[in-house]
Tab-separated table of C-alpha atoms in Angstrom:
chain	number	residue	atom	x	y	z
A	147	MET	CA	-6.463	13.958	10.273
A	148	THR	CA	-7.096	10.329	10.562
A	149	GLN	CA	-4.635	8.547	12.981
A	150	PRO	CA	-2.826	5.719	11.251
A	151	PRO	CA	-3.619	2.467	13.034
A	152	PRO	CA	-1.457	0.930	15.902
A	153	ALA	CA	1.527	-0.502	14.758
A	154	HIS	CA	1.120	-3.669	16.535
A	155	LEU	CA	-2.475	-4.874	14.940
A	156	PRO	CA	-2.227	-7.583	12.530
A	157	PRO	CA	-3.161	-6.357	9.106
A	158	LEU	CA	-6.993	-7.616	9.246
A	159	LEU	CA	-7.687	-5.497	12.478
A	160	ARG	CA	-5.712	-2.667	11.046
A	161	LYS	CA	-8.067	-2.636	7.856
A	162	LEU	CA	-10.976	-2.578	10.502
A	163	HIS	CA	-9.237	0.294	12.222
A	164	VAL	CA	-9.075	2.225	9.291
A	165	LEU	CA	-12.649	1.640	8.028
A	166	ARG	CA	-13.858	2.982	11.253
A	167	GLU	CA	-13.250	6.279	10.172
A	168	GLU	CA	-15.785	6.167	7.184
A	169	VAL	CA	-18.751	4.321	8.444
A	170	GLY	CA	-21.706	5.165	10.660
A	171	ALA	CA	-21.971	5.003	14.198
A	172	ALA	CA	-23.497	1.344	14.589
A	173	SER	CA	-20.668	-0.001	12.487
A	174	VAL	CA	-18.142	2.188	14.625
A	175	ARG	CA	-19.370	0.340	17.856
A	176	ILE	CA	-19.108	-2.936	16.190
A	177	ILE	CA	-15.668	-2.347	14.953
A	178	ASP	CA	-14.610	-1.166	18.607
A	179	THR	CA	-15.759	-4.275	20.327
A	180	ILE	CA	-13.855	-6.549	17.966
A	181	LEU	CA	-10.769	-4.426	18.398
A	182	ALA	CA	-10.834	-4.571	22.146
A	183	SER	CA	-11.597	-8.139	22.249
A	184	PRO	CA	-10.504	-9.941	19.209
A	185	GLU	CA	-9.719	-13.351	20.847
A	186	GLU	CA	-13.165	-13.268	22.430
A	187	PHE	CA	-15.160	-12.012	19.328
A	188	LEU	CA	-14.122	-15.376	17.362
A	189	ARG	CA	-16.271	-17.012	20.374
A	190	TRP	CA	-19.341	-14.906	19.477
A	191	THR	CA	-22.367	-15.455	17.315
A	192	ILE	CA	-23.928	-12.778	14.877
A	193	ALA	CA	-26.611	-12.248	17.926
A	194	ASP	CA	-24.009	-12.285	20.449
A	195	LEU	CA	-22.076	-9.405	18.573
A	196	SER	CA	-24.969	-7.505	18.052
A	197	ALA	CA	-26.273	-7.289	21.572
A	198	ILE	CA	-22.640	-6.596	22.958
A	199	SER	CA	-22.180	-3.853	20.509
A	200	ASN	CA	-25.712	-2.459	20.725
A	201	SER	CA	-26.380	-2.795	16.737
A	202	SER	CA	-28.582	-5.133	14.685
A	203	GLU	CA	-27.512	-8.186	13.200
A	204	ALA	CA	-28.022	-6.275	9.687
A	205	THR	CA	-25.499	-3.921	10.543
A	206	VAL	CA	-22.540	-6.678	11.574
A	207	VAL	CA	-23.631	-8.435	8.219
A	208	ARG	CA	-23.311	-5.347	5.702
A	209	LEU	CA	-19.952	-4.569	7.717
A	210	VAL	CA	-18.555	-8.241	7.247
A	211	GLN	CA	-19.349	-7.882	3.270
A	212	GLY	CA	-18.081	-4.610	3.341
A	213	LEU	CA	-14.814	-6.075	4.207
A	214	GLY	CA	-14.988	-8.039	1.351
A	215	PHE	CA	-16.016	-11.515	3.209
A	216	LYS	CA	-18.759	-13.814	2.024
A	217	SER	CA	-20.077	-14.527	5.643
A	218	TYR	CA	-19.667	-13.705	9.211
A	219	GLN	CA	-17.928	-17.281	9.705
A	220	ASP	CA	-15.824	-16.928	6.775
A	221	PHE	CA	-14.371	-13.363	8.605
A	222	LYS	CA	-13.953	-14.925	11.930
A	223	LEU	CA	-11.952	-17.820	10.221
A	224	LYS	CA	-9.887	-15.391	8.311
A	225	LEU	CA	-9.130	-13.682	11.465
A	226	SER	CA	-8.534	-16.588	13.513
A	227	ARG	CA	-5.743	-17.412	11.017
A	228	THR	CA	-4.134	-13.749	11.438
A	229	LEU	CA	-4.030	-13.701	14.577
A	230	ALA	CA	-2.157	-16.831	15.167
A	231	SER	CA	0.259	-16.056	12.613
A	232	SER	CA	0.634	-12.764	13.762
A	233	GLU	CA	1.305	-13.647	17.371
A	234	ARG	CA	4.214	-16.227	16.117
A	235	GLU	CA	5.646	-13.605	13.823
A	236	GLY	CA	5.372	-10.689	16.085
A	237	THR	CA	7.215	-12.487	18.627
A	238	ALA	CA	10.298	-13.817	16.468
A	239	ALA	CA	10.321	-10.459	14.876
A	240	SER	CA	10.088	-7.492	17.485
A	241	ILE	CA	13.666	-6.394	18.539
A	242	GLN	CA	14.036	-6.028	22.286
A	243	PRO	CA	16.953	-4.136	24.186
A	244	PHE	CA	20.219	-6.270	24.516
A	245	ASP	CA	19.182	-8.513	22.041
A	246	PRO	CA	22.811	-9.732	20.363
A	247	PRO	CA	23.766	-8.603	16.762
A	248	GLU	CA	23.097	-12.162	15.028
A	249	GLN	CA	19.426	-12.022	16.774
A	250	VAL	CA	18.968	-8.600	15.334
A	251	LEU	CA	19.824	-9.296	11.980
A	252	HIS	CA	17.255	-12.256	12.112
A	253	LYS	CA	14.621	-10.318	13.509
A	254	VAL	CA	15.290	-7.432	11.076
A	255	PHE	CA	14.720	-10.158	7.972
A	256	GLU	CA	11.806	-11.553	9.488
A	257	ALA	CA	9.927	-8.055	9.779
A	258	SER	CA	10.537	-7.644	6.437
A	259	LEU	CA	9.051	-10.878	5.309
A	260	MET	CA	5.863	-10.029	7.606
A	261	SER	CA	5.571	-6.536	5.818
A	262	LEU	CA	5.543	-7.994	2.444
A	263	ARG	CA	3.167	-10.691	3.916
A	264	ASP	CA	0.695	-7.906	5.431
A	265	THR	CA	0.710	-5.925	2.606
A	266	LEU	CA	-0.530	-8.920	0.245
A	267	GLU	CA	-3.301	-9.506	3.084
A	268	HIS	CA	-4.683	-6.223	3.050
A	269	LEU	CA	-4.354	-5.401	-0.439
A	270	GLU	CA	-7.513	-5.248	-2.988
A	271	PRO	CA	-6.772	-6.956	-5.796
A	272	GLU	CA	-9.537	-5.064	-7.730
A	273	ALA	CA	-7.818	-1.851	-6.976
A	274	PHE	CA	-4.244	-3.250	-8.057
A	275	VAL	CA	-6.180	-4.349	-11.538
A	276	LYS	CA	-7.406	-1.116	-12.076
A	277	VAL	CA	-4.226	1.033	-11.413
A	278	THR	CA	-2.629	-1.287	-13.918
A	279	GLU	CA	-5.297	-0.678	-16.633
A	280	VAL	CA	-5.082	3.059	-16.009
A	281	LEU	CA	-1.113	3.427	-16.013
A	282	ALA	CA	-1.021	1.246	-19.475
A	283	GLN	CA	-3.738	3.558	-21.014
A	284	ALA	CA	-1.850	7.092	-19.735
A	285	ARG	CA	-0.432	9.240	-22.269
A	286	ARG	CA	2.144	10.065	-19.633
A	287	ILE	CA	2.990	9.318	-16.130
A	288	GLU	CA	4.638	11.756	-13.522
A	289	LEU	CA	6.109	10.010	-10.625
A	290	VAL	CA	6.437	12.171	-7.595
A	291	GLY	CA	7.470	11.730	-3.942
A	292	MET	CA	9.875	13.602	-1.291
A	293	GLY	CA	12.342	12.435	1.086
A	294	SER	CA	12.630	8.554	1.192
A	295	SER	CA	9.586	8.491	-1.065
A	296	GLY	CA	11.186	10.186	-3.718
A	297	TRP	CA	13.792	7.310	-3.814
A	298	VAL	CA	10.959	4.965	-4.491
A	299	ALA	CA	9.658	7.147	-7.206
A	300	GLN	CA	13.086	7.171	-8.800
A	301	ASP	CA	13.266	3.494	-8.795
A	302	ALA	CA	9.788	3.321	-10.386
A	303	HIS	CA	11.183	5.948	-13.112
A	304	GLN	CA	13.671	3.737	-14.255
A	305	ARG	CA	11.805	0.564	-14.592
A	306	PHE	CA	8.678	2.206	-16.308
A	307	LEU	CA	11.286	3.887	-18.780
A	308	ARG	CA	12.498	0.301	-19.611
A	309	LEU	CA	8.818	-0.530	-20.586
A	310	GLY	CA	9.165	2.423	-23.155
A	311	LEU	CA	6.440	4.156	-21.248
A	312	LEU	CA	6.499	8.181	-21.393
A	313	CYS	CA	7.078	9.555	-17.776
A	314	GLY	CA	8.977	11.663	-15.390
A	315	VAL	CA	9.970	11.953	-12.130
A	316	HIS	CA	10.075	14.957	-9.669
A	317	THR	CA	11.586	15.128	-5.971
A	318	ASP	CA	11.871	19.025	-5.916
A	319	PRO	CA	8.485	20.647	-4.158
A	320	ASP	CA	8.707	23.335	-6.542
A	321	ALA	CA	9.176	21.087	-9.707
A	322	ILE	CA	6.235	18.655	-8.583
A	323	VAL	CA	3.792	21.539	-8.562
A	324	SER	CA	5.038	22.805	-11.695
A	325	VAL	CA	4.537	19.891	-13.411
A	326	CYS	CA	1.288	18.960	-11.799
A	327	ALA	CA	-0.067	22.399	-13.026
A	328	LEU	CA	0.376	21.357	-16.911
A	329	LEU	CA	-1.248	17.498	-16.728
A	330	GLU	CA	-3.814	16.963	-18.702
A	331	PRO	CA	-7.118	14.478	-18.803
A	332	ALA	CA	-4.866	11.699	-20.709
A	333	ASP	CA	-2.180	11.995	-17.982
A	334	VAL	CA	-1.257	10.052	-14.861
A	335	LEU	CA	0.183	11.606	-11.610
A	336	LEU	CA	1.319	8.446	-9.148
A	337	ALA	CA	1.997	9.915	-6.003
A	338	ILE	CA	4.356	8.152	-3.379
A	339	SER	CA	4.067	9.455	0.104
A	340	TRP	CA	4.002	7.132	3.113
A	341	SER	CA	2.293	9.579	5.499
A	342	GLY	CA	-0.283	11.072	2.655
A	343	ASN	CA	-0.114	14.204	3.990
A	344	ARG	CA	3.001	16.169	2.442
A	345	PRO	CA	1.729	19.546	1.987
A	346	GLU	CA	3.504	20.164	-1.289
A	347	VAL	CA	2.446	16.754	-2.617
A	348	LEU	CA	-1.281	17.273	-1.446
A	349	HIS	CA	-1.351	20.581	-3.454
A	350	ALA	CA	0.179	19.004	-6.333
A	351	ALA	CA	-2.403	16.075	-6.432
A	352	LYS	CA	-5.123	18.787	-6.400
A	353	LEU	CA	-3.909	20.579	-9.365
A	354	ALA	CA	-3.841	17.457	-11.240
A	355	ARG	CA	-7.001	16.443	-10.381
A	356	ASP	CA	-8.702	19.569	-11.375
A	357	ASN	CA	-6.814	19.512	-14.679
A	358	GLY	CA	-8.660	15.919	-15.200
A	359	ALA	CA	-5.782	13.851	-14.606
A	360	GLN	CA	-5.859	10.649	-12.703
A	361	VAL	CA	-4.155	10.624	-9.524
A	362	ILE	CA	-2.744	7.350	-8.170
A	363	LEU	CA	-1.577	7.178	-4.812
A	364	LEU	CA	1.125	4.631	-3.162
A	365	SER	CA	1.007	5.325	0.721
A	366	GLY	CA	0.599	3.461	4.260
A	367	LEU	CA	-2.509	2.395	5.705
A	368	GLY	CA	-4.825	5.025	6.886
A	369	ARG	CA	-7.491	7.120	5.352
A	370	SER	CA	-5.022	10.509	4.757
A	371	PRO	CA	-5.785	13.811	2.949
A	372	LEU	CA	-3.755	12.485	-0.140
A	373	ALA	CA	-6.141	9.515	0.007
A	374	ARG	CA	-9.403	11.541	-0.347
A	375	ILE	CA	-7.838	13.160	-3.720
A	376	ALA	CA	-6.686	10.418	-5.327
A	377	HIS	CA	-8.993	8.328	-7.665
A	378	HIS	CA	-7.109	5.236	-6.825
A	379	THR	CA	-4.747	4.271	-3.792
A	380	LEU	CA	-2.623	1.108	-2.872
A	381	THR	CA	-1.786	1.147	0.379
A	382	VAL	CA	1.498	-1.060	2.198
A	383	SER	CA	1.856	-2.239	5.516
A	384	ALA	CA	4.841	-1.906	7.804
A	385	PRO	CA	4.913	-1.935	11.518
A	386	ASP	CA	7.004	0.918	13.075
A	387	SER	CA	10.008	-0.232	15.681
A	388	PRO	CA	12.010	2.262	17.898
A	389	TYR	CA	14.867	0.295	16.419
A	390	ARG	CA	14.047	0.775	12.812
A	391	ARG	CA	12.965	4.623	12.142
A	392	GLU	CA	14.600	4.764	8.897
A	393	GLY	CA	11.459	3.065	6.978
A	394	VAL	CA	13.560	0.577	5.129
A	395	ALA	CA	10.606	-1.943	5.550
A	396	SER	CA	8.121	0.748	3.952
A	397	ARG	CA	10.324	1.043	1.063
A	398	LEU	CA	10.832	-2.462	0.524
A	399	ALA	CA	6.896	-2.847	0.423
A	400	GLN	CA	6.531	-0.114	-1.775
A	401	LEU	CA	9.212	-1.355	-4.117
A	402	CYS	CA	7.744	-4.940	-3.901
A	403	LEU	CA	4.441	-3.256	-4.913
A	404	LEU	CA	5.866	-0.924	-7.905
A	405	ASP	CA	7.530	-4.238	-8.879
A	406	SER	CA	4.549	-6.045	-9.521
A	407	LEU	CA	2.762	-3.128	-11.608
A	408	VAL	CA	5.643	-3.274	-13.545
A	409	ALA	CA	5.365	-6.875	-14.169
A	410	ALA	CA	1.819	-6.612	-14.818
A	411	LEU	CA	2.185	-3.661	-17.364
A	412	HIS	CA	4.903	-5.689	-19.005
A	413	VAL	CA	2.899	-9.023	-19.392
A	414	MET	CA	-0.286	-6.546	-20.807
A	415	GLY	CA	1.907	-4.859	-23.295
A	416	GLU	CA	3.419	-8.152	-24.881
A	417	PRO	CA	5.233	-8.601	-27.325
A	418	PHE	CA	5.669	-5.135	-27.932
A	419	SER	CA	6.952	-4.800	-24.131
A	420	SER	CA	9.621	-7.370	-24.660
A	421	ARG	CA	10.873	-5.524	-28.100
A	422	ARG	CA	11.035	-2.626	-26.317
A	423	ILE	CA	13.344	-3.597	-23.579
A	424	GLN	CA	15.718	-5.462	-25.870
A	425	LYS	CA	15.913	-2.466	-28.667
A	426	MET	CA	16.595	-0.460	-25.630
A	427	GLU	CA	19.262	-2.855	-23.963
A	428	GLN	CA	21.132	-2.936	-27.838
A	429	ALA	CA	21.329	0.633	-27.811
A	430	LEU	CA	22.802	0.939	-24.314
A	431	LYS	CA	25.557	-1.680	-25.092
A	432	LYS	CA	26.501	-0.256	-28.112
A	433	SER	CA	26.999	3.318	-26.391
A	434	GLN	CA	28.927	1.498	-23.683
A	435	GLU	CA	31.111	-0.165	-26.402
A	436	ARG	CA	32.096	3.173	-28.175
A	437	ARG	CA	33.427	4.718	-24.738
Protein backbone atom coordinates (compact mmCIF):
# COMPACT_ATOMS: atom_id res chain seq x y z
CA MET A 1 0.00 0.00 0.00
CA THR A 2 1.16 3.51 -0.80
CA GLN A 3 2.61 5.33 2.17
CA PRO A 4 1.00 8.68 2.97
CA PRO A 5 3.14 11.77 2.39
CA PRO A 6 5.14 13.07 5.35
CA ALA A 7 3.05 15.39 7.52
CA HIS A 8 5.55 18.26 7.42
CA LEU A 9 5.42 18.72 3.66
CA PRO A 10 3.51 21.74 2.31
CA PRO A 11 0.52 20.86 0.09
CA LEU A 12 2.21 21.19 -3.30
CA LEU A 13 5.09 18.92 -2.25
CA ARG A 14 2.59 16.44 -0.78
CA LYS A 15 0.90 16.37 -4.17
CA LEU A 16 4.26 15.56 -5.76
CA HIS A 17 4.82 12.82 -3.18
CA VAL A 18 1.48 11.23 -4.04
CA LEU A 19 2.05 11.60 -7.80
CA ARG A 20 5.34 9.70 -7.69
CA GLU A 21 3.37 6.48 -7.14
CA GLU A 22 1.55 6.96 -10.44
CA VAL A 23 4.26 8.00 -12.90
CA GLY A 24 7.19 6.43 -14.70
CA ALA A 25 10.78 6.04 -13.53
CA ALA A 26 12.03 9.24 -15.19
CA SER A 27 9.29 11.34 -13.59
CA VAL A 28 9.97 9.70 -10.22
CA ARG A 29 13.61 10.82 -10.48
CA ILE A 30 12.46 14.38 -11.16
CA ILE A 31 10.05 14.34 -8.23
CA ASP A 32 12.63 12.88 -5.85
CA THR A 33 15.13 15.53 -6.91
CA ILE A 34 12.64 18.31 -6.16
CA LEU A 35 11.57 16.77 -2.85
CA ALA A 36 15.19 16.36 -1.75
CA SER A 37 16.09 20.03 -2.35
CA PRO A 38 13.00 22.18 -2.92
CA GLU A 39 14.75 25.44 -2.03
CA GLU A 40 17.65 24.74 -4.42
CA PHE A 41 15.20 23.66 -7.13
CA LEU A 42 13.80 27.19 -7.23
CA ARG A 43 17.12 28.36 -8.72
CA TRP A 44 17.26 25.70 -11.44
CA THR A 45 16.29 25.99 -15.08
CA ILE A 46 14.57 23.15 -16.91
CA ALA A 47 17.97 22.15 -18.29
CA ASP A 48 19.43 22.10 -14.76
CA LEU A 49 16.65 19.89 -13.38
CA SER A 50 16.85 17.60 -16.40
CA ALA A 51 20.59 17.11 -15.96
CA ILE A 52 20.49 16.63 -12.19
CA SER A 53 17.63 14.12 -12.34
CA ASN A 54 18.99 12.32 -15.41
CA SER A 55 15.79 12.86 -17.38
CA SER A 56 14.70 14.72 -20.50
CA GLU A 57 13.41 18.28 -20.61
CA ALA A 58 10.23 16.97 -22.27
CA THR A 59 9.57 14.75 -19.24
CA VAL A 60 9.96 17.76 -16.95
CA VAL A 61 7.44 19.73 -19.01
CA ARG A 62 4.93 16.84 -19.03
CA LEU A 63 5.24 16.44 -15.26
CA VAL A 64 4.62 20.14 -14.65
CA GLN A 65 1.61 20.11 -16.96
CA GLY A 66 0.32 16.97 -15.25
CA LEU A 67 0.30 18.93 -12.00
CA GLY A 68 -1.98 21.50 -13.62
CA PHE A 69 0.53 24.28 -14.30
CA LYS A 70 0.85 26.15 -17.58
CA SER A 71 4.62 26.46 -17.44
CA TYR A 72 7.76 25.53 -15.53
CA GLN A 73 8.09 29.10 -14.24
CA ASP A 74 4.48 29.06 -13.07
CA PHE A 75 5.19 25.91 -11.07
CA LYS A 76 8.33 27.39 -9.48
CA LEU A 77 6.48 30.58 -8.53
CA LYS A 78 3.69 28.61 -6.88
CA LEU A 79 6.16 26.41 -5.01
CA SER A 80 8.12 29.45 -3.84
CA ARG A 81 4.98 30.98 -2.33
CA THR A 82 3.94 27.67 -0.79
CA LEU A 83 7.32 27.13 0.85
CA ALA A 84 7.39 30.65 2.28
CA SER A 85 3.86 30.34 3.64
CA SER A 86 4.41 26.87 5.08
CA GLU A 87 7.62 27.93 6.83
CA ARG A 88 5.84 30.78 8.59
CA GLU A 89 2.72 28.79 9.48
CA GLY A 90 4.53 25.60 10.39
CA THR A 91 6.68 27.35 12.95
CA ALA A 92 3.71 29.17 14.42
CA ALA A 93 1.38 26.13 14.59
CA SER A 94 3.73 23.38 15.78
CA ILE A 95 3.03 22.46 19.42
CA GLN A 96 6.21 21.98 21.41
CA PRO A 97 6.83 20.34 24.80
CA PHE A 98 6.25 22.71 27.72
CA ASP A 99 4.21 25.19 25.64
CA PRO A 100 1.95 27.15 28.04
CA PRO A 101 -1.83 26.50 27.67
CA GLU A 102 -2.56 29.82 25.99
CA GLN A 103 0.10 29.11 23.36
CA VAL A 104 -1.31 25.62 22.77
CA LEU A 105 -4.74 27.20 22.23
CA HIS A 106 -3.32 29.60 19.65
CA LYS A 107 -1.38 26.87 17.83
CA VAL A 108 -4.33 24.48 17.66
CA PHE A 109 -6.44 27.15 15.95
CA GLU A 110 -3.56 28.06 13.63
CA ALA A 111 -3.07 24.41 12.67
CA SER A 112 -6.76 24.03 11.91
CA LEU A 113 -6.71 27.09 9.69
CA MET A 114 -3.62 25.74 7.95
CA SER A 115 -5.41 22.42 7.34
CA LEU A 116 -8.26 24.24 5.60
CA ARG A 117 -5.88 26.30 3.49
CA ASP A 118 -3.85 23.21 2.56
CA THR A 119 -6.99 21.35 1.52
CA LEU A 120 -8.17 24.19 -0.69
CA GLU A 121 -4.64 24.49 -2.10
CA HIS A 122 -4.44 20.99 -3.56
CA LEU A 123 -8.14 20.20 -4.16
CA GLU A 124 -8.95 19.82 -7.85
CA PRO A 125 -11.84 22.20 -8.74
CA GLU A 126 -12.86 19.96 -11.64
CA ALA A 127 -13.21 16.97 -9.30
CA PHE A 128 -15.38 18.99 -6.92
CA VAL A 129 -17.64 20.11 -9.77
CA LYS A 130 -17.99 16.55 -11.06
CA VAL A 131 -18.85 15.17 -7.61
CA THR A 132 -21.50 17.86 -7.20
CA GLU A 133 -23.06 16.90 -10.54
CA VAL A 134 -23.04 13.19 -9.69
CA LEU A 135 -24.73 13.80 -6.34
CA ALA A 136 -27.33 16.10 -7.92
CA GLN A 137 -28.30 13.40 -10.44
CA ALA A 138 -28.37 10.49 -7.99
CA ARG A 139 -31.60 8.62 -7.32
CA ARG A 140 -30.35 7.75 -3.85
CA ILE A 141 -27.18 8.53 -1.91
CA GLU A 142 -25.78 6.15 0.70
CA LEU A 143 -23.18 7.60 3.08
CA VAL A 144 -20.85 5.21 4.90
CA GLY A 145 -18.03 5.68 7.39
CA MET A 146 -16.58 4.05 10.49
CA GLY A 147 -15.09 5.51 13.66
CA SER A 148 -14.56 9.27 13.43
CA SER A 149 -15.44 9.11 9.72
CA GLY A 150 -18.84 7.77 10.79
CA TRP A 151 -19.49 11.00 12.72
CA VAL A 152 -18.72 13.00 9.59
CA ALA A 153 -21.04 10.77 7.54
CA GLN A 154 -23.88 11.30 10.03
CA ASP A 155 -23.44 15.07 9.91
CA ALA A 156 -23.50 15.02 6.09
CA HIS A 157 -26.62 12.85 6.17
CA GLN A 158 -28.53 15.47 8.16
CA ARG A 159 -27.47 18.20 5.76
CA PHE A 160 -28.46 16.18 2.68
CA LEU A 161 -31.86 15.43 4.19
CA ARG A 162 -32.53 19.15 4.63
CA LEU A 163 -32.09 19.56 0.87
CA GLY A 164 -34.72 16.91 0.27
CA LEU A 165 -32.25 14.37 -1.06
CA LEU A 166 -33.11 10.69 -0.70
CA CYS A 167 -30.23 9.33 1.36
CA GLY A 168 -29.18 7.01 4.16
CA VAL A 169 -26.20 6.74 6.51
CA HIS A 170 -24.48 3.60 7.80
CA THR A 171 -21.63 3.18 10.28
CA ASP A 172 -21.99 -0.51 11.20
CA PRO A 173 -19.83 -2.90 9.11
CA ASP A 174 -22.65 -5.36 8.37
CA ALA A 175 -25.08 -2.55 7.48
CA ILE A 176 -22.49 -0.97 5.18
CA VAL A 177 -21.97 -4.20 3.26
CA SER A 178 -25.70 -5.00 3.13
CA VAL A 179 -26.79 -1.67 1.68
CA CYS A 180 -23.95 -1.58 -0.87
CA ALA A 181 -24.87 -5.07 -2.10
CA LEU A 182 -28.26 -3.68 -3.16
CA LEU A 183 -27.16 -0.44 -4.85
CA GLU A 184 -28.07 0.09 -8.50
CA PRO A 185 -26.63 2.16 -11.38
CA ALA A 186 -28.77 5.21 -10.52
CA ASP A 187 -27.42 5.25 -6.94
CA VAL A 188 -24.32 6.82 -5.41
CA LEU A 189 -22.10 5.59 -2.59
CA LEU A 190 -20.33 8.37 -0.68
CA ALA A 191 -17.62 6.68 1.38
CA ILE A 192 -15.79 8.67 4.04
CA SER A 193 -12.48 7.17 5.16
CA TRP A 194 -9.43 9.16 6.24
CA SER A 195 -7.02 6.27 5.63
CA GLY A 196 -8.80 4.88 2.58
CA ASN A 197 -7.99 1.31 3.59
CA ARG A 198 -10.81 0.15 5.93
CA PRO A 199 -11.43 -3.47 4.81
CA GLU A 200 -15.19 -3.28 5.43
CA VAL A 201 -15.60 -0.04 3.48
CA LEU A 202 -13.28 -1.35 0.75
CA HIS A 203 -15.41 -4.49 0.34
CA ALA A 204 -18.60 -2.41 0.29
CA ALA A 205 -17.20 -0.02 -2.33
CA LYS A 206 -16.32 -2.99 -4.57
CA LEU A 207 -19.89 -4.27 -4.26
CA ALA A 208 -21.31 -0.86 -5.12
CA ARG A 209 -19.06 -0.45 -8.14
CA ASP A 210 -19.79 -3.97 -9.39
CA ASN A 211 -23.49 -3.12 -9.22
CA GLY A 212 -22.93 -0.08 -11.44
CA ALA A 213 -23.32 2.57 -8.73
CA GLN A 214 -21.07 5.63 -8.70
CA VAL A 215 -18.53 5.57 -5.88
CA ILE A 216 -17.31 8.83 -4.36
CA LEU A 217 -14.52 8.83 -1.76
CA LEU A 218 -13.69 11.54 0.75
CA SER A 219 -10.28 10.77 2.27
CA GLY A 220 -6.84 12.03 3.22
CA LEU A 221 -3.90 12.39 0.86
CA GLY A 222 -2.45 9.28 -0.71
CA ARG A 223 -3.25 6.75 -3.42
CA SER A 224 -5.19 4.36 -1.15
CA PRO A 225 -6.94 1.08 -2.07
CA LEU A 226 -10.31 2.86 -1.83
CA ALA A 227 -9.11 5.62 -4.14
CA ARG A 228 -8.33 3.00 -6.79
CA ILE A 229 -11.91 1.74 -6.64
CA ALA A 230 -13.71 5.08 -6.44
CA HIS A 231 -14.88 6.86 -9.58
CA HIS A 232 -14.29 10.24 -7.93
CA THR A 233 -12.05 11.19 -4.99
CA LEU A 234 -11.90 14.36 -2.92
CA THR A 235 -8.93 14.60 -0.56
CA VAL A 236 -8.34 16.77 2.48
CA SER A 237 -5.07 17.74 4.13
CA ALA A 238 -4.44 17.63 7.87
CA PRO A 239 -0.83 17.19 9.07
CA ASP A 240 -0.53 14.91 12.08
CA SER A 241 0.86 15.92 15.46
CA PRO A 242 1.92 13.82 18.48
CA TYR A 243 -0.26 16.14 20.58
CA ARG A 244 -3.35 15.91 18.35
CA ARG A 245 -3.91 12.25 17.50
CA GLU A 246 -7.70 12.39 17.67
CA GLY A 247 -8.06 13.72 14.13
CA VAL A 248 -10.03 16.90 14.87
CA ALA A 249 -8.21 18.82 12.12
CA SER A 250 -9.02 16.13 9.55
CA ARG A 251 -12.69 16.08 10.56
CA LEU A 252 -12.84 19.86 10.34
CA ALA A 253 -11.48 19.80 6.79
CA GLN A 254 -13.89 16.99 5.84
CA LEU A 255 -16.86 18.83 7.32
CA CYS A 256 -15.97 22.04 5.46
CA LEU A 257 -15.64 20.13 2.19
CA LEU A 258 -19.01 18.46 2.74
CA ASP A 259 -20.51 21.81 3.71
CA SER A 260 -19.26 23.15 0.38
CA LEU A 261 -20.92 20.25 -1.45
CA VAL A 262 -24.22 20.88 0.33
CA ALA A 263 -24.07 24.60 -0.47
CA ALA A 264 -23.27 23.87 -4.13
CA LEU A 265 -26.16 21.39 -4.35
CA HIS A 266 -28.46 23.95 -2.73
CA VAL A 267 -27.54 26.53 -5.37
CA MET A 268 -27.92 24.03 -8.23
CA GLY A 269 -31.37 23.04 -7.01
CA GLU A 270 -32.81 26.54 -6.68
CA PRO A 271 -35.59 27.57 -6.32
CA PHE A 272 -36.78 24.10 -5.32
CA SER A 273 -34.05 23.62 -2.68
CA SER A 274 -35.10 26.64 -0.66
CA ARG A 275 -38.77 25.66 -0.94
CA ARG A 276 -38.01 22.18 0.37
CA ILE A 277 -36.02 23.55 3.30
CA GLN A 278 -38.79 26.02 4.14
CA LYS A 279 -41.41 23.26 3.97
CA MET A 280 -39.34 21.03 6.24
CA GLU A 281 -38.71 23.81 8.77
CA GLN A 282 -42.43 24.60 8.92
CA ALA A 283 -43.26 20.94 9.53
CA LEU A 284 -40.66 20.72 12.30
CA LYS A 285 -41.97 23.89 13.93
CA LYS A 286 -45.54 22.53 14.00
CA SER A 287 -44.30 19.23 15.39
CA GLN A 288 -42.45 21.00 18.20
CA GLU A 289 -45.50 23.13 19.04
CA ARG A 290 -47.57 19.99 19.57
CA ARG A 291 -45.17 18.60 22.18
